[in-house]
Short mmCIF file of C-alpha atoms in Angstrom, two decimals:
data_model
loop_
_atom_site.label_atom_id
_atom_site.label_comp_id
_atom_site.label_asym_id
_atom_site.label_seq_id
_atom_site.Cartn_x
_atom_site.Cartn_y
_atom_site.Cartn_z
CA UNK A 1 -9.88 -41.02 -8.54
CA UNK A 2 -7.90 -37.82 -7.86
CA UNK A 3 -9.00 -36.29 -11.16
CA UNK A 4 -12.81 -37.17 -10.31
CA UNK A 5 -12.36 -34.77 -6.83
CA UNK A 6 -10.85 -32.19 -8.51
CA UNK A 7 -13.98 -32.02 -10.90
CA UNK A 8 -16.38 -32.37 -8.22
CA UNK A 9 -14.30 -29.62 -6.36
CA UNK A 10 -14.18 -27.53 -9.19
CA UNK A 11 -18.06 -27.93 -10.00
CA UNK A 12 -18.70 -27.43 -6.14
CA UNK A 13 -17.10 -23.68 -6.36
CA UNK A 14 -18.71 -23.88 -9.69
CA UNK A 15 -22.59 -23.73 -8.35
CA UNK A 16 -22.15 -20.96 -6.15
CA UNK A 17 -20.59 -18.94 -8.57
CA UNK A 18 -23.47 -19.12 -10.81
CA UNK A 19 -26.42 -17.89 -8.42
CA UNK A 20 -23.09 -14.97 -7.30
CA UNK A 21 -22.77 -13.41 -10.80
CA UNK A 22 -26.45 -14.05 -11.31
CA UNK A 23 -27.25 -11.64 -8.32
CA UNK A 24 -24.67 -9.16 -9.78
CA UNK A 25 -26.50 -9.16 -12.86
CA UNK A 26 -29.47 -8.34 -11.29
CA UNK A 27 -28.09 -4.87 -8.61
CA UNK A 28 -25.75 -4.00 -12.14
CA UNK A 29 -28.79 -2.79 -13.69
CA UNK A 30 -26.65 -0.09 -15.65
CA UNK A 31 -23.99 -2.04 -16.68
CA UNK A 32 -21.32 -0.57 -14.81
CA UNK A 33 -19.44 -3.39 -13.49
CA UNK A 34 -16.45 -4.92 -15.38
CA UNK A 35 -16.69 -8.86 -16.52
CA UNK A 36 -13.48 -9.63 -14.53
CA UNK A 37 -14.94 -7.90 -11.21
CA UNK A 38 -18.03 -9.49 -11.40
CA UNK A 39 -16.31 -12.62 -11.84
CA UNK A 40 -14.41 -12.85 -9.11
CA UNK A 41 -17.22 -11.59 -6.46
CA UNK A 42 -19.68 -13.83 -7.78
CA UNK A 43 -17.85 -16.50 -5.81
CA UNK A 44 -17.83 -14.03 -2.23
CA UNK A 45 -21.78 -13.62 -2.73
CA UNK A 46 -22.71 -17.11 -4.11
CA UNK A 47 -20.76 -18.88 -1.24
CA UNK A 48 -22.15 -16.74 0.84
CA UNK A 49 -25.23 -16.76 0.25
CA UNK A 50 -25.16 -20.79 0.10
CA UNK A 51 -23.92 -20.93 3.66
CA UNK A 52 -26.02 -18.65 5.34
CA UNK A 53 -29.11 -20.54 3.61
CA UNK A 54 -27.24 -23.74 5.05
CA UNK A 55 -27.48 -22.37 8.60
CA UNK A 56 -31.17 -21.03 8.61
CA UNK A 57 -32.52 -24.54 7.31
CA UNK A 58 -30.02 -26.37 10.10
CA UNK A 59 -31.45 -24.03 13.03
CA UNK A 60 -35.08 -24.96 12.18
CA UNK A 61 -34.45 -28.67 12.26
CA UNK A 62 -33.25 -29.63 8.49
CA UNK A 63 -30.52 -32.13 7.85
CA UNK A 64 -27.34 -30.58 6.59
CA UNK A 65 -26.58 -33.17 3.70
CA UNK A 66 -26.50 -32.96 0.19
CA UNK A 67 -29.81 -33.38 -1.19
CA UNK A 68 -30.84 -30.20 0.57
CA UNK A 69 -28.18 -28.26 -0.29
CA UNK A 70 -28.55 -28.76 -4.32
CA UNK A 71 -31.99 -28.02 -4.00
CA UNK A 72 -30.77 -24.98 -2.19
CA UNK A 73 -28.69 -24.13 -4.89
CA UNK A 74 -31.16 -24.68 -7.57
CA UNK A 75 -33.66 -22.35 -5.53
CA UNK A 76 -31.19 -19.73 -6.03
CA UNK A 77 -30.78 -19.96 -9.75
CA UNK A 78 -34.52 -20.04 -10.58
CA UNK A 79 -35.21 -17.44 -7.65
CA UNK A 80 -32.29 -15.34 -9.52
CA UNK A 81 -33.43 -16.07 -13.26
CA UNK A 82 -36.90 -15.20 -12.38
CA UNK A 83 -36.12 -12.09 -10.74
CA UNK A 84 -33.71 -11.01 -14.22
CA UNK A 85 -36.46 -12.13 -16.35
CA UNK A 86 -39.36 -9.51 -14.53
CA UNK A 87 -37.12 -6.53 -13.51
CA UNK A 88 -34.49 -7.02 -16.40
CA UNK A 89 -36.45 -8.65 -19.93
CA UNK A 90 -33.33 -10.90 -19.59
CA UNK A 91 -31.96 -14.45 -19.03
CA UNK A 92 -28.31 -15.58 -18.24
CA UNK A 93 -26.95 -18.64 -19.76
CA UNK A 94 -23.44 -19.59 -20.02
CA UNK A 95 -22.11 -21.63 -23.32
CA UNK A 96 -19.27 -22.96 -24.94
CA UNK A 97 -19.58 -19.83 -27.80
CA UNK A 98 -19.68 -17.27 -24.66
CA UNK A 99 -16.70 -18.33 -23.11
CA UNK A 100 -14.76 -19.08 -25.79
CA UNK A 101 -15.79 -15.26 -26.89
CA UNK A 102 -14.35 -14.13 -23.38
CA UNK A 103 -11.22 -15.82 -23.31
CA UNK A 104 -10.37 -14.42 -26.87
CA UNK A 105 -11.49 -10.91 -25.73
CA UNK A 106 -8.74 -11.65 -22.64
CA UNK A 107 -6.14 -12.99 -25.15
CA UNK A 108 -6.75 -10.29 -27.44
CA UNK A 109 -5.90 -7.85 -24.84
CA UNK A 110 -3.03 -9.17 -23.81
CA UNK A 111 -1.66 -9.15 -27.01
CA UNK A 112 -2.37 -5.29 -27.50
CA UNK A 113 -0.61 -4.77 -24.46
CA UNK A 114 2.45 -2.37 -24.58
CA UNK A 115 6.13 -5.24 -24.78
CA UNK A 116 6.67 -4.24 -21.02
CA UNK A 117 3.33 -4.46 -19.78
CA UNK A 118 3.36 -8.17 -21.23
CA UNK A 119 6.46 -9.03 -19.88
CA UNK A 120 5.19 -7.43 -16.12
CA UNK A 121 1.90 -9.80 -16.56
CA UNK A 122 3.77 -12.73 -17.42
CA UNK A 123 6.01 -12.34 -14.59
CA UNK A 124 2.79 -11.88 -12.44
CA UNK A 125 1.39 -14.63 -13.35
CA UNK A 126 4.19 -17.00 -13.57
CA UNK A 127 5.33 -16.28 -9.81
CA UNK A 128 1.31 -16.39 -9.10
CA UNK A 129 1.33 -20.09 -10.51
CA UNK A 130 4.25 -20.73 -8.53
CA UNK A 131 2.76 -19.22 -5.13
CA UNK A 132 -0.07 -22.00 -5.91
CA UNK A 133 1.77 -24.94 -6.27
CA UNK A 134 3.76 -24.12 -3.03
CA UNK A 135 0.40 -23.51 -1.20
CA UNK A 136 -1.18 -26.52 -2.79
CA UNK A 137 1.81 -28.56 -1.47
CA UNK A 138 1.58 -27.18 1.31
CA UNK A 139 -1.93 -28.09 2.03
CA UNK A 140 -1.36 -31.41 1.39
CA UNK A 141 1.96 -31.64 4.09
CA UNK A 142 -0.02 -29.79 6.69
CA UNK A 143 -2.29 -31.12 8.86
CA UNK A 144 -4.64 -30.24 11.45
CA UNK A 145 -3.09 -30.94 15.15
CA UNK A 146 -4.11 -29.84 18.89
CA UNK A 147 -5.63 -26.73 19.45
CA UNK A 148 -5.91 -26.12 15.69
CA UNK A 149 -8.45 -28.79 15.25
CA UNK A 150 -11.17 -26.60 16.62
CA UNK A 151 -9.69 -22.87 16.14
CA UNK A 152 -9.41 -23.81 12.34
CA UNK A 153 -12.64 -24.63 12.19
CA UNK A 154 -11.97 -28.11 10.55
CA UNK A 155 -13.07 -30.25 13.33
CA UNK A 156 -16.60 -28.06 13.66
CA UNK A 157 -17.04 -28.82 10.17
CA UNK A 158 -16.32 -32.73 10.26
CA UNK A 159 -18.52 -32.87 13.07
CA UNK A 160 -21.68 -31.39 10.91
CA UNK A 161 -20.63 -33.62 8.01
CA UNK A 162 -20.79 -36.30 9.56
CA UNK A 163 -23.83 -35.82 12.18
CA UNK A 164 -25.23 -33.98 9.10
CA UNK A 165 -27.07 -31.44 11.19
CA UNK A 166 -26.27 -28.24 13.16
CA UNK A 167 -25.76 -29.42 16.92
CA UNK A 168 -28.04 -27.16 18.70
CA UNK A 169 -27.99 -28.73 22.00
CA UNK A 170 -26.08 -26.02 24.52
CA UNK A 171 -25.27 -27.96 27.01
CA UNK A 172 -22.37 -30.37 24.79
CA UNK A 173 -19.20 -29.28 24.06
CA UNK A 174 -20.27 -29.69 20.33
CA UNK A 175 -22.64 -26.82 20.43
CA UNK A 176 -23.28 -25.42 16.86
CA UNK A 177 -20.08 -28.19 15.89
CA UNK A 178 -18.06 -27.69 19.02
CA UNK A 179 -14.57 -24.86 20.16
CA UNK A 180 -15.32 -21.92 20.60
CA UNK A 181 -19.25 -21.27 20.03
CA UNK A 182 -19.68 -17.73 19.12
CA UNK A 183 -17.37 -18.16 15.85
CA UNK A 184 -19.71 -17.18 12.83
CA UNK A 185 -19.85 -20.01 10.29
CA UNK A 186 -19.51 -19.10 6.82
CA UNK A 187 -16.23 -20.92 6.73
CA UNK A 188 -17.51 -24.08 8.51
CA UNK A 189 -20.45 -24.65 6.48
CA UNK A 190 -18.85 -24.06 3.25
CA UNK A 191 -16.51 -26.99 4.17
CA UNK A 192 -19.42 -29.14 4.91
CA UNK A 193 -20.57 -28.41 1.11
CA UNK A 194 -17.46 -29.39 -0.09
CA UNK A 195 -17.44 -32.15 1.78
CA UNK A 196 -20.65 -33.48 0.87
CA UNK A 197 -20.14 -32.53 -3.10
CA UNK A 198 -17.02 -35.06 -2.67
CA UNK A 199 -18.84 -38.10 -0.40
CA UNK A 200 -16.29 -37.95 2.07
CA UNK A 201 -13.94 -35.78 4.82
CA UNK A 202 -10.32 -34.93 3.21
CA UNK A 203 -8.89 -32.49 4.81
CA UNK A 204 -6.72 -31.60 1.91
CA UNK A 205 -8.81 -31.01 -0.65
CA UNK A 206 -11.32 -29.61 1.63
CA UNK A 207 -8.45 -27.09 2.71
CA UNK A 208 -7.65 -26.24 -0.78
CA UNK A 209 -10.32 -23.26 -0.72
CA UNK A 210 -7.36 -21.36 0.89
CA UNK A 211 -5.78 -21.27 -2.87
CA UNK A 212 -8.87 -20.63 -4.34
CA UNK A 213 -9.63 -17.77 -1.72
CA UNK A 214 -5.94 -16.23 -2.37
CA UNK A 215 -6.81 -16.07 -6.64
CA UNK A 216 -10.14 -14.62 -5.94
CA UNK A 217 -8.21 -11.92 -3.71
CA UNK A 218 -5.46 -11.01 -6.44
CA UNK A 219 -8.08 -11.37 -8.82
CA UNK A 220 -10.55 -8.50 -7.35
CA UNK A 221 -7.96 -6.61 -6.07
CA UNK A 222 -6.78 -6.40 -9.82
CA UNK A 223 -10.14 -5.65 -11.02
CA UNK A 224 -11.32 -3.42 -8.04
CA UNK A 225 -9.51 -0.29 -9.80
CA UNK A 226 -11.44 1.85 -12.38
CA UNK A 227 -11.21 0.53 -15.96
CA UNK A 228 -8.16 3.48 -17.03
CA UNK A 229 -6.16 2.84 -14.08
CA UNK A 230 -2.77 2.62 -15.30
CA UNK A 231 -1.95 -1.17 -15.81
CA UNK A 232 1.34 -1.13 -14.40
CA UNK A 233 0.52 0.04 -11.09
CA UNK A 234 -2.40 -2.56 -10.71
CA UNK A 235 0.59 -5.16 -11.85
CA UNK A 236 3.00 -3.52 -9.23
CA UNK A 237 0.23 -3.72 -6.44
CA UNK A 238 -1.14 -7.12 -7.02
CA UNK A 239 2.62 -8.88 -7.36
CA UNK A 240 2.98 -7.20 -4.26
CA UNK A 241 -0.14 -8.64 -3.07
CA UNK A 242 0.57 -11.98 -4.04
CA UNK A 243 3.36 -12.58 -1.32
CA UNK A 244 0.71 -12.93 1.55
CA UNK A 245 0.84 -17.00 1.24
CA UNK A 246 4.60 -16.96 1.52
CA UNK A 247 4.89 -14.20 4.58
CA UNK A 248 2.09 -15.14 6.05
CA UNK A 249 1.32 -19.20 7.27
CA UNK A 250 -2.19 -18.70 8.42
CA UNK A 251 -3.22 -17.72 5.45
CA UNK A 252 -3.06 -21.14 3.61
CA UNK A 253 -4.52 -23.51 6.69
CA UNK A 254 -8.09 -23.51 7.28
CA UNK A 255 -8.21 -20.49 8.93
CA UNK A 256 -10.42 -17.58 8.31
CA UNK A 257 -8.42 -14.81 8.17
CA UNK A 258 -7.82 -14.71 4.46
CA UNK A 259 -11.22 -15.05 3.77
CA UNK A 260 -12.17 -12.08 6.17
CA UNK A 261 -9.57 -10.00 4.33
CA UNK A 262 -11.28 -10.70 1.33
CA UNK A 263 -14.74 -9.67 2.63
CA UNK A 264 -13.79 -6.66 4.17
CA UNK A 265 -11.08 -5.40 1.29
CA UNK A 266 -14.75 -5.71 -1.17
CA UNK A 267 -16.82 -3.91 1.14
CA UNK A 268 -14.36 -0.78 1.63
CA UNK A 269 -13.42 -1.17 -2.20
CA UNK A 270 -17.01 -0.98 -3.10
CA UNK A 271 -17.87 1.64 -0.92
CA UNK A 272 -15.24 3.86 -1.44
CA UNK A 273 -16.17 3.58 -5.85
CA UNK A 274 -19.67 4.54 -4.63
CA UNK A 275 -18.82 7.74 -2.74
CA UNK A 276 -16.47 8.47 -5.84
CA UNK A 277 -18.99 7.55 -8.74
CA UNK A 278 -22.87 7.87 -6.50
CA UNK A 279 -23.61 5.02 -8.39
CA UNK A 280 -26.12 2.69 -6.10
CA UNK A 281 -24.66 -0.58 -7.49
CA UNK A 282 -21.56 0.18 -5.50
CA UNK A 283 -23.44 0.63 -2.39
CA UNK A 284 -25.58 -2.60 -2.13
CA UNK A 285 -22.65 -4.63 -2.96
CA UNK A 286 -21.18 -2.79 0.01
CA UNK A 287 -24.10 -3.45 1.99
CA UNK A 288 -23.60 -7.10 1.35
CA UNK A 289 -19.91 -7.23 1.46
CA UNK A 290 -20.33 -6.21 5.59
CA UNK A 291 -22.92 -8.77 6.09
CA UNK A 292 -20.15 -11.34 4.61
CA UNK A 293 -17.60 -9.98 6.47
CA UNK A 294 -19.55 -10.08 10.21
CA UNK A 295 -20.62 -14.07 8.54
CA UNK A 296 -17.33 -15.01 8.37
CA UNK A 297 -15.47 -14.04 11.77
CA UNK A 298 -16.46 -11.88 14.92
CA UNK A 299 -13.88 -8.99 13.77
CA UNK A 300 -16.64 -7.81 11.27
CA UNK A 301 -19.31 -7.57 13.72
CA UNK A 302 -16.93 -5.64 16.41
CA UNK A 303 -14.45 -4.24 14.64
CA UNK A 304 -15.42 -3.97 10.82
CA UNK A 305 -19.08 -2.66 11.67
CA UNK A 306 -17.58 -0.27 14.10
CA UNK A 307 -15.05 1.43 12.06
CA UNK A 308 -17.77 2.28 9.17
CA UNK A 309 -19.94 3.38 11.33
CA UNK A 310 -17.34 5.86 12.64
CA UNK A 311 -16.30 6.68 8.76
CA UNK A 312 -20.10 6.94 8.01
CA UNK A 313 -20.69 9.51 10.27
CA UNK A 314 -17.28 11.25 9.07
CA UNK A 315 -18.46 10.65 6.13
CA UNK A 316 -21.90 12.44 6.54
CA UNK A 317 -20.93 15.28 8.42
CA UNK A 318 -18.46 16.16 5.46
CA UNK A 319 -21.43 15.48 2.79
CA UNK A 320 -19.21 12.75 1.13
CA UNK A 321 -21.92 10.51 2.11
CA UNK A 322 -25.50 11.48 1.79
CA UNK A 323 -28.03 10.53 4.89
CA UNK A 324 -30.80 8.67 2.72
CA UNK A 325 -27.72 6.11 1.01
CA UNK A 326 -26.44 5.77 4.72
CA UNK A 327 -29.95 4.68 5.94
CA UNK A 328 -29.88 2.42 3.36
CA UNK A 329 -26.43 1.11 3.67
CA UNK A 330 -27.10 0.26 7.06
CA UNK A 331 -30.70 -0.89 7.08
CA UNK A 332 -29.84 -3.34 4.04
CA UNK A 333 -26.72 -4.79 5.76
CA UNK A 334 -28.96 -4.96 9.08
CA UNK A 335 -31.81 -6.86 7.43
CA UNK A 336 -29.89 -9.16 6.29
CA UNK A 337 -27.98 -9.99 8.75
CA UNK A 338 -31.11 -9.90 11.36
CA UNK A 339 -31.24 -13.79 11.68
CA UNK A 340 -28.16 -14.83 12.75
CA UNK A 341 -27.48 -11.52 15.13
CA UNK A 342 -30.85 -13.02 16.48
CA UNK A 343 -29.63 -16.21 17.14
CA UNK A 344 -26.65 -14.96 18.33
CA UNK A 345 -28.43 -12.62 21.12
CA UNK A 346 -30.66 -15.61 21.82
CA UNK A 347 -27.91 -18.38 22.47
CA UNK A 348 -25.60 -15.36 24.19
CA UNK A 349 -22.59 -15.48 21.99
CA UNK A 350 -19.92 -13.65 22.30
CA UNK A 351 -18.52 -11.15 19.88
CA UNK A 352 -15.15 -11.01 20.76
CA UNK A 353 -12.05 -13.50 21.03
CA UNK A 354 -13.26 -16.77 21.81
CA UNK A 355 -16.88 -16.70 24.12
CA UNK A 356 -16.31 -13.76 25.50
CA UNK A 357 -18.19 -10.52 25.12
CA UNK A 358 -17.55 -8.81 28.83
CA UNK A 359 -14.20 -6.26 28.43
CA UNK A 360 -12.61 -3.16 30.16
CA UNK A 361 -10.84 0.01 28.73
CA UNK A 362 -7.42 0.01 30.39
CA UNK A 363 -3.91 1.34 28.92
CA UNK A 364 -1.86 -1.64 27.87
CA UNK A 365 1.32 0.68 28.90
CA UNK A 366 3.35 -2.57 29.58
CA UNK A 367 2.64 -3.75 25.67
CA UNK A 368 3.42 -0.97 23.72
CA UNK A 369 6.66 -2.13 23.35
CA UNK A 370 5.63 -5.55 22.24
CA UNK A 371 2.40 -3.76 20.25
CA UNK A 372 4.80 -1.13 18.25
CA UNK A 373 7.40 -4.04 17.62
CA UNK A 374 5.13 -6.67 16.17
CA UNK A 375 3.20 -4.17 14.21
CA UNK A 376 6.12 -2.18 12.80
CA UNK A 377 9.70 -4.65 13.19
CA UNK A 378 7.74 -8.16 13.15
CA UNK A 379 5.18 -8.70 11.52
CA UNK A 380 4.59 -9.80 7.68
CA UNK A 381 3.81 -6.77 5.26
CA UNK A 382 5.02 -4.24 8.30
CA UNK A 383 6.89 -2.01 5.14
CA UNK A 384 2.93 -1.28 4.05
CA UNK A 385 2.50 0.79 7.75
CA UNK A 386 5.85 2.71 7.57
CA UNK A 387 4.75 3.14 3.52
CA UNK A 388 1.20 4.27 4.51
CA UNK A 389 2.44 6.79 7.60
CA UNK A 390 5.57 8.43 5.99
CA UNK A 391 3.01 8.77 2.85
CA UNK A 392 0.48 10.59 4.90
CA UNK A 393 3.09 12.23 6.92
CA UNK A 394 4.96 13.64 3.59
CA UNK A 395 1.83 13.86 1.12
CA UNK A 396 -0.79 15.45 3.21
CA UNK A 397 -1.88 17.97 1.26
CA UNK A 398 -2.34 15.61 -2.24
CA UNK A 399 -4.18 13.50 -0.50
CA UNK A 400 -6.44 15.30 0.78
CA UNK A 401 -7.20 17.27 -2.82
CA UNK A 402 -7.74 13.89 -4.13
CA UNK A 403 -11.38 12.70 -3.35
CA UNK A 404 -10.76 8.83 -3.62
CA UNK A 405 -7.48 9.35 -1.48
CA UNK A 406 -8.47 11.36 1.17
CA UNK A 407 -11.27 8.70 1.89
CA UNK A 408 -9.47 5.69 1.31
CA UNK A 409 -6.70 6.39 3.67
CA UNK A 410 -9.57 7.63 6.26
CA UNK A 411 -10.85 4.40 6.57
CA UNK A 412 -8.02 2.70 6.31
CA UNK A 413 -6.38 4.61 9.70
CA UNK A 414 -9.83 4.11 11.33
CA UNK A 415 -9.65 0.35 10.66
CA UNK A 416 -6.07 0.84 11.80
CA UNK A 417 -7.54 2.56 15.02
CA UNK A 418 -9.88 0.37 15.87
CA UNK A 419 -8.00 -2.94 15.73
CA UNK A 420 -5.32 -1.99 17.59
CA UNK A 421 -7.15 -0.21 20.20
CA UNK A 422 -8.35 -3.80 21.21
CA UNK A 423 -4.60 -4.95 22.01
CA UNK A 424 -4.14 -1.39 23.64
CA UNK A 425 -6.82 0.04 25.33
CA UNK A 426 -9.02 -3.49 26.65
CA UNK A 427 -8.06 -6.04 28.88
CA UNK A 428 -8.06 -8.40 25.77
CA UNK A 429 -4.22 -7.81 25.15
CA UNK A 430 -3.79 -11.29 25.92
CA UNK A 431 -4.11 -11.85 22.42
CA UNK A 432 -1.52 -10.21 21.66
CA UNK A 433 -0.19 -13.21 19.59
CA UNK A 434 -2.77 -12.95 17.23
CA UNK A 435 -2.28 -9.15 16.47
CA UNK A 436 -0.26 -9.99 13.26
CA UNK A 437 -2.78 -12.34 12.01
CA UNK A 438 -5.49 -9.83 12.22
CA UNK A 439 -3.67 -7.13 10.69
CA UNK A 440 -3.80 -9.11 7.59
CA UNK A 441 -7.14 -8.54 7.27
CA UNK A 442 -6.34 -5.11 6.66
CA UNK A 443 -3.50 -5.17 4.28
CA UNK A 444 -5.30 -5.78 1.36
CA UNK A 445 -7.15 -2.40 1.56
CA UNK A 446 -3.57 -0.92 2.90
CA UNK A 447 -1.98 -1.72 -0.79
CA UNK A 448 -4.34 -0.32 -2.62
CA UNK A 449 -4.52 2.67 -0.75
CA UNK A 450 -1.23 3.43 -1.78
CA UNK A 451 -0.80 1.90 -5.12
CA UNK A 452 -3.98 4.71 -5.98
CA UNK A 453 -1.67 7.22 -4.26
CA UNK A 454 1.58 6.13 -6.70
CA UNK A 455 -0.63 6.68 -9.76
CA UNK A 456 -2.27 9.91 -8.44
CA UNK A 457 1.17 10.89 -7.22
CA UNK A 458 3.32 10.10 -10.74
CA UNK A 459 0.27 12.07 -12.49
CA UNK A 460 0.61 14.84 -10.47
CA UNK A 461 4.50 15.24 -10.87
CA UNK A 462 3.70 14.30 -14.81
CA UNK A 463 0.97 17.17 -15.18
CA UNK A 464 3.04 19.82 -13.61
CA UNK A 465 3.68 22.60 -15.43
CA UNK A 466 8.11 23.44 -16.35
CA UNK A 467 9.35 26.83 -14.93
#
């Protein structure tokens, strides 16, 4: 019986994943983007793209069970093959020759790999098998209790399952699944498909897209550097990577956090490769990374959305960014997201912690102490801060001849700005608790910020010429 929901899990990621790298086939009309990147977004756009659907047809009346949801998903795949067929002369099919073509290609390479580069995989991959049996027994020791039951979204998602619709009714506590309202929903619904691919609640397999959200984040963050980066130094960043789970709790419960790292680590990574390389592919994934990211938790619509616009005008008024891809940027990721900001204004959610949207700008001078501690002494991954500011501090100037760098580390200390100016400078430092948590969301884009500073940095001491 176990081994029967582990298939159905596995074909319920599966689905998705299909109608994801379909739609990457279709914006990578120049075939720019690398098998292994494309396979590990397909599953941020797919899922996506299934739970938004999932909320439009519960907010005009459908049933949220699992008839409509497969012929959701099936809408997608002949909606996506369709559209490859006109623009592209082309259909996508997977088979057994295809794969077993790939996973030669990936064993091939691995065995042209220099002795210590295989030795540096194996050891990545080894303690990343490890990390995922710990977090897999993890998942299955910890359940959900007080509070947690609604701020980890579990309960909200049980009580769609099993009403199998989208309470719309305001005036119950179980408004849009009950807690706190104005929570976006990409995290809830997806565990309503899960749970109606398997038949039943289970909170621990239902929890296990934690692991599968923590590969597809080593995974992309592996793939998310250009094709001649130097291996090592993707190994290096991505073993560093890869102790999130352990330093971090929230990130294996049902939380969103990890997944809103995720989101917003693609959207900077995929913007950032499009003001290097101007190619357009880079800028609608973009586009539809920030949608994702404002989908999954209210920290992309406030704080995520605010920060690139800040770096977009930076951006412009340095001609990094040019005003006709910014109009598009935005106007894509605003169409898109147009419904649910509409229901959203409509039902008067909030966009900050928990239901509340009203705030003042005051000086937290009495938690500065407690900010600069838990950001820098307390918190998990707080060596990637001193790392990032000494680095700046020290290696000004390289950075700032270095294109890529000089932008990546921009929006990185705007991000950096921006979410801590919330605990500083609002009357919302009572959250002060949850200031580690959220800093995870940046530290994904924080690593490889500097792990593209090590390899521009060892090139430059390489290249330089001998007295």
């Amino acid at each position: 019986m176990i081994i029967i929901d582990i298939l159905i899990i596995l074909i319920s990621y599966f689905i998705p994943w299909c109608s994801g790298y379909l739609l990457l086939s279709l914006l990578d009309r120049k075939n720019i983007l690398a098998f292994g990147y494309k396979f590990f977004s397909a599953f941020l756009l797919g899922g996506g793209i299934l739970t938004y659907e999932m909320f439009l047809i519960g907010v005009l009346g459908q049933k949220e069970v699992l008839s409509n949801f497969l012929a959701l998903n099936l809408f997608n795949l002949i909606f996506l093959e369709s559209l490859l067929y006109f623009l592209r002369k082309k259909i996508i099919y997977f088979s057994i020759v295809q794969i077993r073509g790939k996973l030669s290609k990936i064993w091939m390479s691995f065995q042209q790999m220099e002795k210590l580069d295989k030795i540096l995989a194996s050891i990545l991959l080894l303690s990343i098998l490890f990390r995922v049996g710990m977090g897999v027994w993890q998942i299955s020791i910890s359940p959900s209790y007080d509070f947690d039951t609604w701020n980890n979204w579990n309960l909200r998602a049980k009580v769609i399952f099993m009403e199998q619709k989208i309470p719309l009714d305001k005036e119950t506590g179980f408004f849009l699944g009950g807690g706190i309202r104005s929570y976006p929903m990409n995290n809830v619904l997806w565990k309503v498909w899960t749970a109606s691919m398997l038949g039943k609640w289970d909170d621990q397999k239902i929890n296990s897209f934690s692991v599968v959200f923590y590969l597809i984040l080593l995974g992309l963050f592996y793939n998310s550097f250009t094709i001649h980066f130097n291996r090592r130094f993707k190994i290096l960043g991505t073993y560093l990577l890869s102790g999130i789970p352990f330093l971090f709790f929230h990130s294996w419960v049902s939380y969103a956090d990890l997944q809103v790292s995720v989101y917003l680590f693609f959207t900077a990574a995929a913007l950032i490769n499009f003001l290097n390389t101007k190619k357009d592919t880079y800028l609608h994934l973009s586009a539809l990374g920030l949608f994702f990211t404002l989908w999954t938790k209210n920290e992309g619509l406030v704080l995520a959305s605010s920060s690139l616009l800040l770096f977009g005008l930076i951006a412009l008024i340095t001609k990094a960014w040019k005003i006709r891809d910014f109009i598009i940027f935005w106007l894509a990721a605003g169409l898109i997201s147009l419904p649910w900001l509409a229901f959203r204004s409509a039902n008067n959610l909030g966009a900050l912690s928990g239901d509340d949207s009203a705030f003042k700008f005051v000086f937290n001078q009495n938690f500065f102490n407690d900010w600069f501690s838990k950001i820098f002494w307390q918190s998990h991954f707080n060596f990637i801060w001193w790392l990032a500011f000494f680095v700046l501090l020290f290696k000004f100037r390289l950075i700032v001849k270095n294109f890529k760098l000089k932008y990546l580390f921009l929006f990185l200390m705007i991000l950096f700005a921006v979410y801590n100016s919330v605990f500083l400078f609002t009357d919302q430092s009572w959250g002060m608790n949850a200031l580690p948590r959220s800093m995870l969301h940046l530290i994904p884009l924080a690593m490889f910020a500097l792990i593209e500073f090590l390899a521009v940095y060892f090139s430059a001491i390489y290249l330089k010429p001998k007295n």
